[in-house]
Coordinates of C-alpha atoms and ligand atoms in Angstrom, one line a residue:
X1 CA -38.6 4.1 -21.1
X2 CA -37.3 2.2 -18.2
X3 CA -33.5 3.4 -18.0
X4 CA -30.3 1.9 -15.8
X5 CA -28.3 4.3 -15.0
X6 CA -24.2 4.1 -14.7
X7 CA -22.3 7.0 -12.6
X8 CA -19.1 6.0 -11.9
X9 CA -17.1 9.5 -12.5
X10 CA -15.5 9.2 -9.5
X11 CA -15.2 7.3 -6.3
X12 CA -18.8 6.3 -5.7
X13 CA -20.8 3.8 -7.8
X14 CA -23.8 4.3 -7.9
X15 CA -26.8 2.6 -9.8
X16 CA -30.4 2.4 -11.3
X17 CA -32.8 2.2 -13.0
X18 CA -35.6 5.3 -13.1
X19 CA -38.9 4.0 -15.3
X20 CA -39.9 7.3 -16.8
X21 CA -43.4 6.4 -16.0
X22 CA -43.4 4.6 -12.7
X23 CA -40.6 7.2 -11.5
X24 CA -37.3 5.4 -10.0
X25 CA -38.0 1.7 -9.4
X26 CA -34.3 1.1 -7.6
X27 CA -31.2 2.6 -6.8
X28 CA -27.7 1.4 -5.7
X29 CA -24.8 2.9 -4.3
X30 CA -21.0 1.6 -3.0
X31 CA -18.7 4.2 -1.9
X32 CA -14.8 4.4 -1.8
X33 CA -14.8 7.5 1.0
X34 CA -12.6 4.4 3.7
X35 CA -10.4 3.0 1.0
X36 CA -9.1 6.4 -0.6
X37 CA -9.9 8.6 3.2
X38 CA -5.9 7.0 4.1
X39 CA -4.0 8.8 1.2
X40 CA -6.2 11.2 2.1
X41 CA -8.1 12.1 -0.8
X42 CA -9.4 10.0 -4.2
X43 CA -6.7 7.9 -6.2
X44 CA -8.0 7.3 -9.2
X45 CA -6.7 4.3 -9.8
X46 CA -7.7 2.6 -7.1
X47 CA -11.1 4.6 -8.3
X48 CA -11.1 2.4 -11.9
X49 CA -10.0 -1.2 -10.2
X50 CA -13.2 -0.6 -7.6
X51 CA -14.9 0.0 -10.0
X52 CA -14.6 -2.0 -12.1
X53 CA -15.2 -4.8 -8.7
X54 CA -18.6 -3.4 -8.0
X55 CA -20.5 -2.7 -10.9
X56 CA -21.5 -5.6 -12.9
X57 CA -22.2 -7.7 -9.4
X58 CA -24.5 -4.5 -8.0
X59 CA -26.5 -4.2 -11.3
X60 CA -27.0 -7.6 -11.3
X61 CA -28.7 -7.8 -7.2
X62 CA -30.5 -5.0 -7.9
X63 CA -32.3 -6.0 -10.5
X64 CA -32.5 -9.0 -8.7
X65 CA -34.0 -7.5 -5.9
X66 CA -36.0 -5.8 -7.0
X67 CA -37.2 -8.7 -10.4
X68 CA -36.8 -6.6 -12.9
X69 CA -35.5 -8.8 -16.4
X70 CA -33.4 -7.3 -18.6
X71 CA -35.4 -8.0 -21.4
X72 CA -37.9 -4.6 -19.4
X73 CA -34.8 -2.1 -20.8
X74 CA -35.1 0.1 -22.8
X75 CA -31.6 1.9 -22.2
X76 CA -28.7 2.0 -20.3
X77 CA -27.3 5.8 -19.4
X78 CA -23.8 6.6 -18.0
X79 CA -21.4 9.3 -17.1
X80 CA -19.0 10.3 -19.6
X81 CA -18.0 13.1 -18.2
X82 CA -16.4 15.4 -16.5
X83 CA -14.3 13.3 -14.1
X84 CA -11.1 10.4 -13.5
X85 CA -11.2 9.3 -17.1
X86 CA -10.2 5.9 -16.5
X87 CA -13.1 6.0 -13.5
X88 CA -15.9 7.0 -16.2
X89 CA -14.1 5.0 -19.0
X90 CA -15.3 1.7 -16.5
X91 CA -19.2 2.9 -16.8
X92 CA -19.2 4.2 -20.8
X93 CA -17.7 0.8 -21.5
X94 CA -19.2 -1.1 -19.3
X95 CA -22.7 1.1 -20.3
X96 CA -22.0 0.8 -24.0
X97 CA -21.3 -3.4 -23.7
X98 CA -24.5 -3.5 -21.7
X99 CA -26.8 -1.1 -24.2
X100 CA -24.9 -3.0 -27.1
X101 CA -25.8 -6.9 -25.7
X102 CA -30.2 -6.1 -25.6
X103 CA -30.0 -4.1 -27.9
X104 CA -31.3 -1.2 -26.9
X105 CA -29.3 2.5 -27.7
X106 CA -27.2 4.0 -24.5
X107 CA -26.7 7.9 -23.8
X108 CA -23.6 9.3 -22.5
X109 CA -24.9 11.7 -19.7
X110 CA -22.5 15.3 -18.7
X111 CA -22.6 14.4 -14.8
X112 CA -23.2 18.0 -13.9
X113 CA -26.1 18.0 -15.8
X114 CA -27.0 14.7 -14.1
X115 CA -26.5 16.7 -10.4
X116 CA -29.1 19.3 -11.8
X117 CA -32.0 17.8 -12.6
X118 CA -31.2 15.3 -9.0
X119 CA -34.2 17.5 -8.3
X120 CA -37.0 15.9 -10.3
X121 CA -37.0 12.2 -9.1
X122 CA -38.9 14.0 -5.1
X123 CA -41.5 14.5 -4.7
X124 CA -42.5 18.1 -5.4
X125 CA -40.4 18.7 -8.3
X126 CA -40.0 22.1 -9.8
X127 CA -41.3 23.4 -13.1
X128 CA -38.8 25.2 -16.0
X129 CA -37.5 27.4 -16.1
X130 CA -35.2 28.3 -12.8
X131 CA -31.8 29.4 -11.2
X132 CA -29.5 26.3 -10.5
X133 CA -26.3 26.9 -8.5
X134 CA -24.8 24.1 -8.8
X135 CA -21.9 23.6 -5.6
X136 CA -19.0 20.4 -5.8
X137 CA -16.3 19.2 -5.0
X138 CA -14.9 20.0 -8.7
X139 CA -17.4 22.7 -10.1
X140 CA -19.5 26.0 -8.3
X141 CA -21.4 27.1 -10.9
X142 CA -25.2 29.2 -12.1
X143 CA -26.9 28.2 -14.3
X144 CA -30.5 29.1 -16.2
X145 CA -32.0 26.6 -17.0
X146 CA -35.5 26.5 -19.6
X147 CA -35.7 22.8 -20.0
X148 CA -33.7 19.4 -20.1
X149 CA -29.9 21.3 -22.6
X150 CA -31.4 24.4 -22.8
X151 CA -29.2 25.4 -20.0
X152 CA -27.6 29.6 -19.9
X153 CA -24.2 30.0 -17.8
X154 CA -24.5 33.4 -15.8
X155 CA -21.2 32.7 -14.1
X156 CA -18.8 30.4 -12.4
X157 CA -16.2 30.0 -9.8
X158 CA -12.6 31.3 -11.2
X159 CA -10.4 29.5 -8.8
X160 CA -12.1 26.1 -5.9
X161 CA -15.2 25.4 -6.8
X162 CA -17.1 25.2 -3.5
X163 CA -16.9 21.8 -2.2
X164 CA -13.4 21.6 -2.6
X165 CA -12.8 24.8 -0.7
X166 CA -14.9 22.6 2.8
X167 CA -12.4 19.9 1.9
X168 CA -8.6 22.1 1.4
X169 CA -10.3 23.7 5.2
X170 CA -10.4 20.5 7.0
X171 CA -7.9 19.0 5.3
X172 CA -5.7 22.3 7.3
X173 CA -8.4 21.7 11.0
X174 CA -6.9 18.0 10.4
X175 CA -10.6 16.3 9.0
X176 CA -10.9 14.1 7.2
X177 CA -12.0 13.4 3.6
X178 CA -14.5 14.3 2.1
X179 CA -14.1 17.7 4.7
X180 CA -18.1 19.1 3.2
X181 CA -20.0 17.4 5.8
X182 CA -17.2 17.1 8.5
X183 CA -16.5 20.9 9.3
X184 CA -19.9 21.9 9.0
X185 CA -20.7 19.2 11.8
X186 CA -17.8 21.0 13.1
X187 CA -18.8 24.6 13.2
X188 CA -21.8 23.0 14.8
X189 CA -19.7 23.9 18.5
X190 CA -18.2 27.1 17.1
X191 CA -19.1 30.5 18.1
X192 CA -20.6 32.6 15.6
X193 CA -19.0 36.2 15.7
X194 CA -15.5 34.9 16.9
X195 CA -13.7 35.4 13.3
X196 CA -16.0 37.3 10.1
X197 CA -14.4 36.1 7.6
X198 CA -14.4 38.0 3.7
X199 CA -17.2 37.1 1.4
X200 CA -15.6 37.2 -1.7
X201 CA -15.9 39.2 -4.4
X202 CA -19.8 39.7 -3.5
X203 CA -19.0 44.0 -4.3
X204 CA -18.2 42.9 -7.4
X205 CA -21.1 43.0 -10.0
X206 CA -21.9 39.2 -11.5
X207 CA -22.2 36.1 -10.6
X208 CA -18.4 34.2 -11.0
X209 CA -17.1 33.0 -7.6
X210 CA -14.0 33.0 -5.5
X211 CA -12.9 31.2 -3.0
X212 CA -9.3 30.7 -3.3
X213 CA -8.6 33.5 -1.1
X214 CA -11.1 32.7 1.3
X215 CA -9.0 29.7 1.9
X216 CA -5.2 31.0 2.4
X217 CA -7.2 33.2 5.7
X218 CA -7.8 30.6 6.8
X219 CA -4.7 28.7 6.2
X220 CA -3.2 32.7 8.5
X221 CA -6.1 33.0 11.3
X222 CA -4.9 29.4 11.9
X223 CA -0.9 29.8 11.9
X224 CA -1.7 33.4 13.8
X225 CA -4.2 31.6 16.6
X226 CA -1.5 28.5 16.6
X227 CA 2.0 30.1 16.9
X228 CA 0.4 31.2 20.5
X229 CA 2.0 30.0 24.3
X230 CA -1.1 27.6 24.2
X231 CA -1.8 26.5 20.8
X232 CA -4.6 26.2 19.0
X233 CA -7.4 24.6 20.9
X234 CA -10.6 22.8 19.7
X235 CA -13.0 25.5 20.9
X236 CA -10.0 27.4 18.1
X237 CA -10.9 25.3 15.8
X238 CA -14.8 25.1 15.5
X239 CA -15.1 28.9 15.4
X240 CA -13.3 28.2 12.6
X241 CA -15.1 26.8 10.9
X242 CA -17.9 27.8 11.4
X243 CA -16.8 31.7 10.4
X244 CA -15.7 30.0 7.0
X245 CA -19.2 27.9 6.7
X246 CA -20.9 31.2 7.3
X247 CA -18.7 32.9 4.4
X248 CA -19.2 30.5 1.5
X249 CA -23.3 29.9 2.7
X250 CA -23.4 33.7 2.9
X251 CA -21.7 34.5 -0.5
X252 CA -23.1 31.9 -2.5
X253 CA -26.9 33.3 -0.8
X254 CA -25.8 37.4 -2.6
X255 CA -24.7 35.4 -5.7
X256 CA -28.3 33.7 -5.5
X257 CA -29.8 36.2 -4.5
X258 CA -28.1 38.1 -7.8
X259 CA -29.1 35.7 -10.2
X260 CA -33.0 35.4 -9.7
X261 CA -32.5 39.3 -9.2
X262 CA -31.3 39.0 -12.9
X263 CA -33.4 36.5 -14.7
X264 CA -36.5 37.6 -13.3
X265 CA -37.1 34.3 -12.2
X266 CA -38.8 32.8 -9.4
X267 CA -37.4 29.0 -8.9
X268 CA -34.1 28.0 -7.5
X269 CA -32.4 24.8 -7.3
X270 CA -29.6 23.7 -5.8
X271 CA -27.9 20.2 -6.0
X272 CA -24.0 18.6 -5.9
X273 CA -22.8 17.0 -2.8
X274 CA -22.1 21.6 -1.2
X275 CA -26.5 21.4 -1.4
X276 CA -26.3 18.8 1.0
X277 CA -25.1 21.5 4.0
X278 CA -27.8 22.6 6.6
X279 CA -26.8 26.3 6.7
X280 CA -26.5 27.3 3.3
X281 CA -30.9 25.0 3.0
X282 CA -31.5 27.5 5.9
X283 CA -29.5 30.1 4.3
X284 CA -31.0 29.7 1.2
X285 CA -34.7 29.1 2.3
X286 CA -34.9 32.6 4.1
X287 CA -33.6 34.7 0.7
X288 CA -36.0 32.9 -1.8
X289 CA -38.7 33.7 1.4
X290 CA -38.8 37.2 1.0
X291 CA -38.0 37.9 -2.5
X292 CA -41.3 35.4 -2.4
X293 CA -39.5 32.9 -4.9
X294 CA -39.1 28.9 -4.5
X295 CA -36.4 27.3 -3.1
X296 CA -36.3 23.2 -4.5
X297 CA -33.1 20.8 -3.5
X298 CA -33.2 16.5 -3.1
X299 CA -33.1 14.6 -1.1
X300 CA -29.3 14.1 1.0
X301 CA -28.7 11.4 -0.4
X302 CA -29.0 12.6 -3.8
X303 CA -27.0 15.4 -3.9
X304 CA -23.9 14.0 -3.6
X305 CA -22.6 11.6 -6.9
X306 CA -25.6 8.6 -7.4
X307 CA -26.9 6.3 -10.4
X308 CA -30.1 7.8 -9.9
X309 CA -29.7 11.0 -11.1
X310 CA -28.1 9.6 -13.9
X311 CA -30.6 7.4 -14.9
X312 CA -33.2 10.3 -14.4
X313 CA -31.3 12.5 -16.6
X314 CA -30.4 9.6 -19.5
X315 CA -34.0 8.9 -19.6
X316 CA -35.6 11.9 -20.8
X317 CA -31.8 12.3 -23.0
X318 CA -33.1 8.7 -24.7
X319 CA -36.7 10.2 -24.9
X320 CA -35.8 13.0 -27.0
X321 CA -34.0 11.0 -28.9
X322 CA -29.6 10.8 -28.3
X323 CA -28.2 8.5 -29.3
X324 CA -24.1 6.7 -28.7
X325 CA -22.3 5.6 -31.3
X326 CA -21.3 2.5 -31.4
X327 CA -18.0 4.1 -30.1
X328 CA -16.9 4.1 -26.3
X329 CA -16.2 7.5 -25.2
X330 CA -15.5 10.0 -21.8
X331 CA -14.7 13.4 -20.6
X332 CA -12.4 14.2 -18.0
X333 CA -13.4 17.3 -19.4
X334 CA -16.6 18.6 -20.8
X335 CA -18.7 22.2 -20.3
X336 CA -22.2 21.6 -19.4
Ligands
KG4_1 O1 -21.5 16.4 -5.8 P1 -20.2 15.1 -4.8 O2 -20.8 14.2 -4.4 O3 -19.4 15.3 -6.1 C1 -18.5 15.5 -6.5 O4 -18.8 16.0 -8.2 O5 -17.5 16.3 -6.3 O6 -19.9 16.6 -3.7 C2 -19.0 16.6 -3.3 C3 -18.6 17.9 -2.8 C4 -17.4 17.2 -1.7 O7 -16.0 18.4 -1.6 C5 -17.9 17.5 -0.7 O8 -17.0 18.0 0.5 C6 -19.1 18.8 -0.8 O9 -19.8 18.3 -1.6 N1 -19.8 18.1 0.4 C7 -20.6 18.4 1.7 C8 -21.3 18.6 2.3 N2 -21.8 17.1 2.0 C9 -20.5 17.1 1.1 N3 -20.3 20.2 1.7 C10 -20.4 20.5 3.0 N4 -21.8 20.2 3.5 C11 -21.4 19.4 3.2 N5 -22.6 18.4 4.9
ZN2 ZN1 -21.1 14.7 -8.7

């Protein structure tokens, strides 16, 4: 089965064609980051309008480049939520309409299911069952995964998502959006051991997270440093970035170890934008090795939002017989 996938839930226009026999045939991504950067965050209306401009020309281009005919497409998948409702509706309306025009089935995909299955696109994919840590701009969740659609929530953030905390700390440090990669880059210049930030909720049982207190801790530390006679230096900022990153990573590592213990599973996958973080990958790699377990993640371009993960997830759903009616449906909020 060959499926066209569309991702338009936020500020990236992602399209891809996945074939169940041949794998990923092609994908394209357009990021709106530059357009939103000067506002310090994503402006929903601008995002929707830009998706309208980009989606159809990108699909045409990809099909022409890869010599893929419309007649060879067996289904269309689009992100149906969660996300910015206007942006989602662009992908849902176009995806549903293309499926109608091509007389093939359509399926609306959950954005986080797309992230969760992205490591399946790699050469050595994980086998079910596994524990998944989903860490994106909007979600921080630990999920036990038994198979496609068989997800049990083990724990989640009670306030900010990990990526959101990265983005907010970036803003405090005067770095532009999206903050995760920029905080990580600045942390490279930091000196370890100068600050020790709290590891939120690690002393409590359970698998939930909270990152909002850590963010406040960063704000207070920066304010104290800035109040000194010589103010906040570049080295201070780098040291704070490193202490923050270490606190987030160690918290995630502790909770992942606990999730593996709790479920008895031997495979951990990480997905979502923050799973591109090198320090997180290294911390988790060391932890799984000590437990004789294995860590899986997608290549960096499939950690953040992309069309390939939606084409893949949609293909699995369509092969399982799932179909959308003719209505164009999208949901800003949608539990997985
Ligand atoms: O999955 P994603 O592209 O979009 C959502 O579904 O939210 O995740 C974006 C988030 C942003 O918060 C961004 O700052 C964070 O992922 N991120 C990172 C890194 N790359 C992206 N956070 C930490 N380190 C990174 N290298
Ligand atoms: Zn995402």
